[in-house]
Tab-separated table of C-alpha atoms and ligand atoms in Angstrom:
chain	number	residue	atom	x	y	z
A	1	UNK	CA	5.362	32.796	-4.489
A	2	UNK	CA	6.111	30.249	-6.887
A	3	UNK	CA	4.731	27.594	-9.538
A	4	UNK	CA	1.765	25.423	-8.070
A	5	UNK	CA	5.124	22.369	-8.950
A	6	UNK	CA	7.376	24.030	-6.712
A	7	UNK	CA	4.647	25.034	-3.995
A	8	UNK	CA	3.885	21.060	-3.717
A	9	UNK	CA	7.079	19.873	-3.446
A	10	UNK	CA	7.759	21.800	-0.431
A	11	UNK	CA	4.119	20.693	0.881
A	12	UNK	CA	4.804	17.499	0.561
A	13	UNK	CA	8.755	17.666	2.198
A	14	UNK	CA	7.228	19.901	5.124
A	15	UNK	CA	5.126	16.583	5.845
A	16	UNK	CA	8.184	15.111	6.529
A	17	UNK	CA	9.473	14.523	10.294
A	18	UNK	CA	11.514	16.624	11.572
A	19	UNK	CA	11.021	19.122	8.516
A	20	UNK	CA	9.066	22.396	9.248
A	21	UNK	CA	8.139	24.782	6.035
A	22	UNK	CA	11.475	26.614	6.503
A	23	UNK	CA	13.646	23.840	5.822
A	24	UNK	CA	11.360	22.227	3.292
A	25	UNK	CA	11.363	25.252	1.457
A	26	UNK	CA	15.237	25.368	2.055
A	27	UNK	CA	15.360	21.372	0.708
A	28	UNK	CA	13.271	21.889	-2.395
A	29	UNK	CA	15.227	24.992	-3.564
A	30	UNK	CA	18.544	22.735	-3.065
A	31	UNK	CA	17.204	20.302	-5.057
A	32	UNK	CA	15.894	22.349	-7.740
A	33	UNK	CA	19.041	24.256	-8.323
A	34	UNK	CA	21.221	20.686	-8.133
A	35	UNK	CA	19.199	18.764	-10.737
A	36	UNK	CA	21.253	16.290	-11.981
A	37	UNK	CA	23.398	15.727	-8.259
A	38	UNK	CA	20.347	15.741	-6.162
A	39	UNK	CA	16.900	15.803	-7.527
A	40	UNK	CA	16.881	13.241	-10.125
A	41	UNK	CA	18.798	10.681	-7.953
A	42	UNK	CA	16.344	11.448	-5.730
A	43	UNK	CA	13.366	10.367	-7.322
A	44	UNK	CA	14.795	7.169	-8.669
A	45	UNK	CA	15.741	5.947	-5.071
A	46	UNK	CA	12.477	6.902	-3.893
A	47	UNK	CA	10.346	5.654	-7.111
A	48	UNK	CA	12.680	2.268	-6.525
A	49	UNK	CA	12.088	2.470	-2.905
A	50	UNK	CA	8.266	2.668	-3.333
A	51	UNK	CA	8.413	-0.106	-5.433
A	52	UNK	CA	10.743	-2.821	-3.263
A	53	UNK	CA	9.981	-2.357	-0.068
A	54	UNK	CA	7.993	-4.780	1.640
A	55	UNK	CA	6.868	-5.553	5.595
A	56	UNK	CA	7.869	-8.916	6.215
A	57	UNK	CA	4.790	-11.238	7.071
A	58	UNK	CA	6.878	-13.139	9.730
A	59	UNK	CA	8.281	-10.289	11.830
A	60	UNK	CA	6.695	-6.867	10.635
A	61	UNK	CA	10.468	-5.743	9.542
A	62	UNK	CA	10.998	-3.802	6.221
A	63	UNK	CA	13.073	-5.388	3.771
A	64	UNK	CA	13.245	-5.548	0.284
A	65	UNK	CA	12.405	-9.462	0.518
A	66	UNK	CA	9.521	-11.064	2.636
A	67	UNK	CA	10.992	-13.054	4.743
A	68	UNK	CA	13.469	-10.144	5.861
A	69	UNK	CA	17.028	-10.457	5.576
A	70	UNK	CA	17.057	-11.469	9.283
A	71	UNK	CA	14.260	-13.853	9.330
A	72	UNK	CA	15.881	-15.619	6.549
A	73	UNK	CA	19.311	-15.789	8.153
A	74	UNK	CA	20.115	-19.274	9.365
A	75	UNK	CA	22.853	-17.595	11.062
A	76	UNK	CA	20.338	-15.685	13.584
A	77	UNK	CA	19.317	-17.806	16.887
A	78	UNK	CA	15.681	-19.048	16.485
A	79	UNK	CA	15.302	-19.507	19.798
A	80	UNK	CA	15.190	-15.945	21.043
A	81	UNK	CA	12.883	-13.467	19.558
A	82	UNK	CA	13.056	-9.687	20.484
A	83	UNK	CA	9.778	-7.978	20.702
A	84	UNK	CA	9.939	-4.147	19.552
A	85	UNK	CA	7.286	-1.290	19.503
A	86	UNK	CA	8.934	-0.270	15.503
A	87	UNK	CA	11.679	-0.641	13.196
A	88	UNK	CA	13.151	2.243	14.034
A	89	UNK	CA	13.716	0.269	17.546
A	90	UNK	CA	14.585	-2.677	15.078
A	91	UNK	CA	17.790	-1.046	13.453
A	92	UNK	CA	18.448	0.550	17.450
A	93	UNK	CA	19.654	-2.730	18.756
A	94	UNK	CA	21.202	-4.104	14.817
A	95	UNK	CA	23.212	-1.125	15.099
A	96	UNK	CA	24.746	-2.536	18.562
A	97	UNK	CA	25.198	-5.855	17.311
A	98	UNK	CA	24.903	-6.918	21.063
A	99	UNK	CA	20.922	-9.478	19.471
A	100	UNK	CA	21.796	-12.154	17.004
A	101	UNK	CA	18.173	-13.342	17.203
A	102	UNK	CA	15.163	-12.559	15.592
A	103	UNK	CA	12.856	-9.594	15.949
A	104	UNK	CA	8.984	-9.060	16.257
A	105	UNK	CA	7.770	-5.892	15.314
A	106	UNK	CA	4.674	-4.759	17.276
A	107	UNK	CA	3.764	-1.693	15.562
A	108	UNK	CA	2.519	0.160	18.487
A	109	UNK	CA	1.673	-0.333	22.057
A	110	UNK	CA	-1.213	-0.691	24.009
A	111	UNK	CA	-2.826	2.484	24.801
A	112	UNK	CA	-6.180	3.427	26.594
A	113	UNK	CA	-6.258	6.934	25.459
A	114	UNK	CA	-5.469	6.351	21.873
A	115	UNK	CA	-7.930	3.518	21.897
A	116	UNK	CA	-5.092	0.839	20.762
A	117	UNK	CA	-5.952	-2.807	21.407
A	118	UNK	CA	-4.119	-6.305	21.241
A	119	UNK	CA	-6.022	-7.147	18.287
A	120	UNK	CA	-4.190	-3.371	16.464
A	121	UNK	CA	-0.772	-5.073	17.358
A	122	UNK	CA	-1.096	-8.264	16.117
A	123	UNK	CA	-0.015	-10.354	19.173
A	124	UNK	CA	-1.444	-13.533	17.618
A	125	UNK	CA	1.100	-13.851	15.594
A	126	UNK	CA	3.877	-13.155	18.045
A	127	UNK	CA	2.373	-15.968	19.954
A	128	UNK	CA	1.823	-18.501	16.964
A	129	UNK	CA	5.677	-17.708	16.188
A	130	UNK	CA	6.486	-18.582	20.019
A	131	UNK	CA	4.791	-21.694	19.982
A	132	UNK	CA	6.418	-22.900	17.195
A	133	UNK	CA	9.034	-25.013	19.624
A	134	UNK	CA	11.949	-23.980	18.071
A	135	UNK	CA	11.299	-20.599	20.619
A	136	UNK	CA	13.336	-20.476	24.031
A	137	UNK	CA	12.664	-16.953	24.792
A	138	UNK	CA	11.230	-13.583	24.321
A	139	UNK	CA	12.951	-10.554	25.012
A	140	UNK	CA	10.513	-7.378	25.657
A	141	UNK	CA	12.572	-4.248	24.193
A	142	UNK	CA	9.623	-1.770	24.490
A	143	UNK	CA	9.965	1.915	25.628
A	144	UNK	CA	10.177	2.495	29.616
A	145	UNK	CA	6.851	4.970	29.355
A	146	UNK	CA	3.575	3.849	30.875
A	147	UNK	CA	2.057	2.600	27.430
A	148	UNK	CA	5.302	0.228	26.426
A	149	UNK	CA	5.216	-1.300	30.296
A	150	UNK	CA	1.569	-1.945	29.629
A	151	UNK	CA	2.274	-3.752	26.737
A	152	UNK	CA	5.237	-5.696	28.327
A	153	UNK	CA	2.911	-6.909	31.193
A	154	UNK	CA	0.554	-7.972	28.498
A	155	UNK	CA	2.535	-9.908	26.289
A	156	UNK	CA	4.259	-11.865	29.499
A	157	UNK	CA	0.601	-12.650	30.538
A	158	UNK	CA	-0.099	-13.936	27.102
A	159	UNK	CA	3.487	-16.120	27.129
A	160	UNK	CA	3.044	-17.855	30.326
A	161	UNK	CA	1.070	-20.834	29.578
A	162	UNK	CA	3.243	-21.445	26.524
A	163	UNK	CA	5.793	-22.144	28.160
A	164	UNK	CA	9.344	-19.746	26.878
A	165	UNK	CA	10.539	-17.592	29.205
A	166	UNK	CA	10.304	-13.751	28.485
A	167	UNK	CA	12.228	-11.196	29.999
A	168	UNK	CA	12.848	-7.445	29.586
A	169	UNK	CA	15.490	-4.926	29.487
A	170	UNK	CA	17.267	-4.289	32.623
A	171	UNK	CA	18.791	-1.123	33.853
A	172	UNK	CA	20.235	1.997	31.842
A	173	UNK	CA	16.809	1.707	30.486
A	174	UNK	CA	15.995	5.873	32.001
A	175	UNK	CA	12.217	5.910	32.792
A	176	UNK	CA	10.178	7.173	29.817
A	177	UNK	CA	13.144	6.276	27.381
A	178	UNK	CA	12.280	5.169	24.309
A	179	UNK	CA	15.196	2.614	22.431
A	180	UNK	CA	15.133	4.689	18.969
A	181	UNK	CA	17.031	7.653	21.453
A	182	UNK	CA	19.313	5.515	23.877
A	183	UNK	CA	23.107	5.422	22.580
A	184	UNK	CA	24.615	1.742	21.534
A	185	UNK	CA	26.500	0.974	24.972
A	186	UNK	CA	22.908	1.847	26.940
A	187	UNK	CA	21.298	-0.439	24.752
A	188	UNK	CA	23.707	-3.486	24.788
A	189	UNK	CA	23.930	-3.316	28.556
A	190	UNK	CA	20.258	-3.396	29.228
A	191	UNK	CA	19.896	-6.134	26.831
A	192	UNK	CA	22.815	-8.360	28.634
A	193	UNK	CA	21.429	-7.317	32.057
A	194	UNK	CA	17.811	-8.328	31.309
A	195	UNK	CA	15.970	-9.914	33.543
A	196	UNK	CA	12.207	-12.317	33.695
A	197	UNK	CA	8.962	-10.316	33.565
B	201	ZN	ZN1	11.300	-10.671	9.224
């Protein structure tokens, strides 16, 4: 159909989520005919991108700096620290403004099935950062599905003998929602109205 080029490109863009072939196909042909408007741009963002972005070693965020932005604010509350299943979760609640604390990014849950243990999410660290004493609490922001409830049930375990107190969001949470999904006003209300685990 076309140059082996052109055929990649939209291999590589149907990879993407929420892209299928027809609108990868429908994507690379946009940016083919807009050259110097789209495509260029386009790979200097993402050749830049590639290059700056880093996971931060204290919270699992992506930021251009490690620390993250956030973990390097000395206007965010040490004491509280919000425990996430991903950054997409991550920029969820930033977006609602409702957390001015900092964030640990699990990168997963705990999952029988897909064989996913506590040593995969890096809990150690979550509880080396709660120990620290500066710590008050830990908020559990994981998805209502069987997995992130798992995990929550877990981590409290893990928290108890040192000693912050952890709680987890509260209602408007819908069973089997996950926080990426849930609008701004669902989100800051089960964060206000969370309660122990
Ligand atoms: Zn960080």
């Amino acid at each position: 159909m076309a140059g082996s080029e052109i055929e990649s490109l939209i291999r590589q863009l149907s990879k993407l989520p929420g892209l299928g072939p027809r609108s990868a196909r429908r994507i690379a042909l946009a940016l083919i005919k807009r050259r110097e408007t789209l495509l260029d741009p386009l790979v200097q963002t993402l050749s830049a991108a590639a290059q700056a972005v880093k996971v931060c070693s204290t919270c699992g965020n992506f930021d251009s700096t490690d620390p993250c932005t956030i973990c390097a604010d000395p206007r965010r509350d040490e004491a509280a620290i919000c425990v996430v299943e991903d950054v997409a979760d991550l920029w969820a609640l930033e977006r609602t403004g409702a957390f001015r604390g900092r964030y640990h990014v699990t990168g997963g849950l705990l999952s029988a099935i897909d064989g996913i243990g506590p040593n995969d999410l890096k809990l150690d660290r979550l509880t080396s950062r709660a120990t620290n004493g500066r710590v008050k609490e830990v908020i559990l922001a994981l998805s209502a599905t069987v997995d992130g409830q798992t995990t929550a049930h877990y981590i409290a375990e893990r928290l108890q003998s040192v000693g912050v107190s952890v709680s987890g969001l509260a209602q408007g949470m819908p069973i089997g929602a996950e926080l990426d999904y849930m609008d701004d006003g669902t989100i800051s209300a089960a964060l206000k109205a969370r309660r122990p685990v």
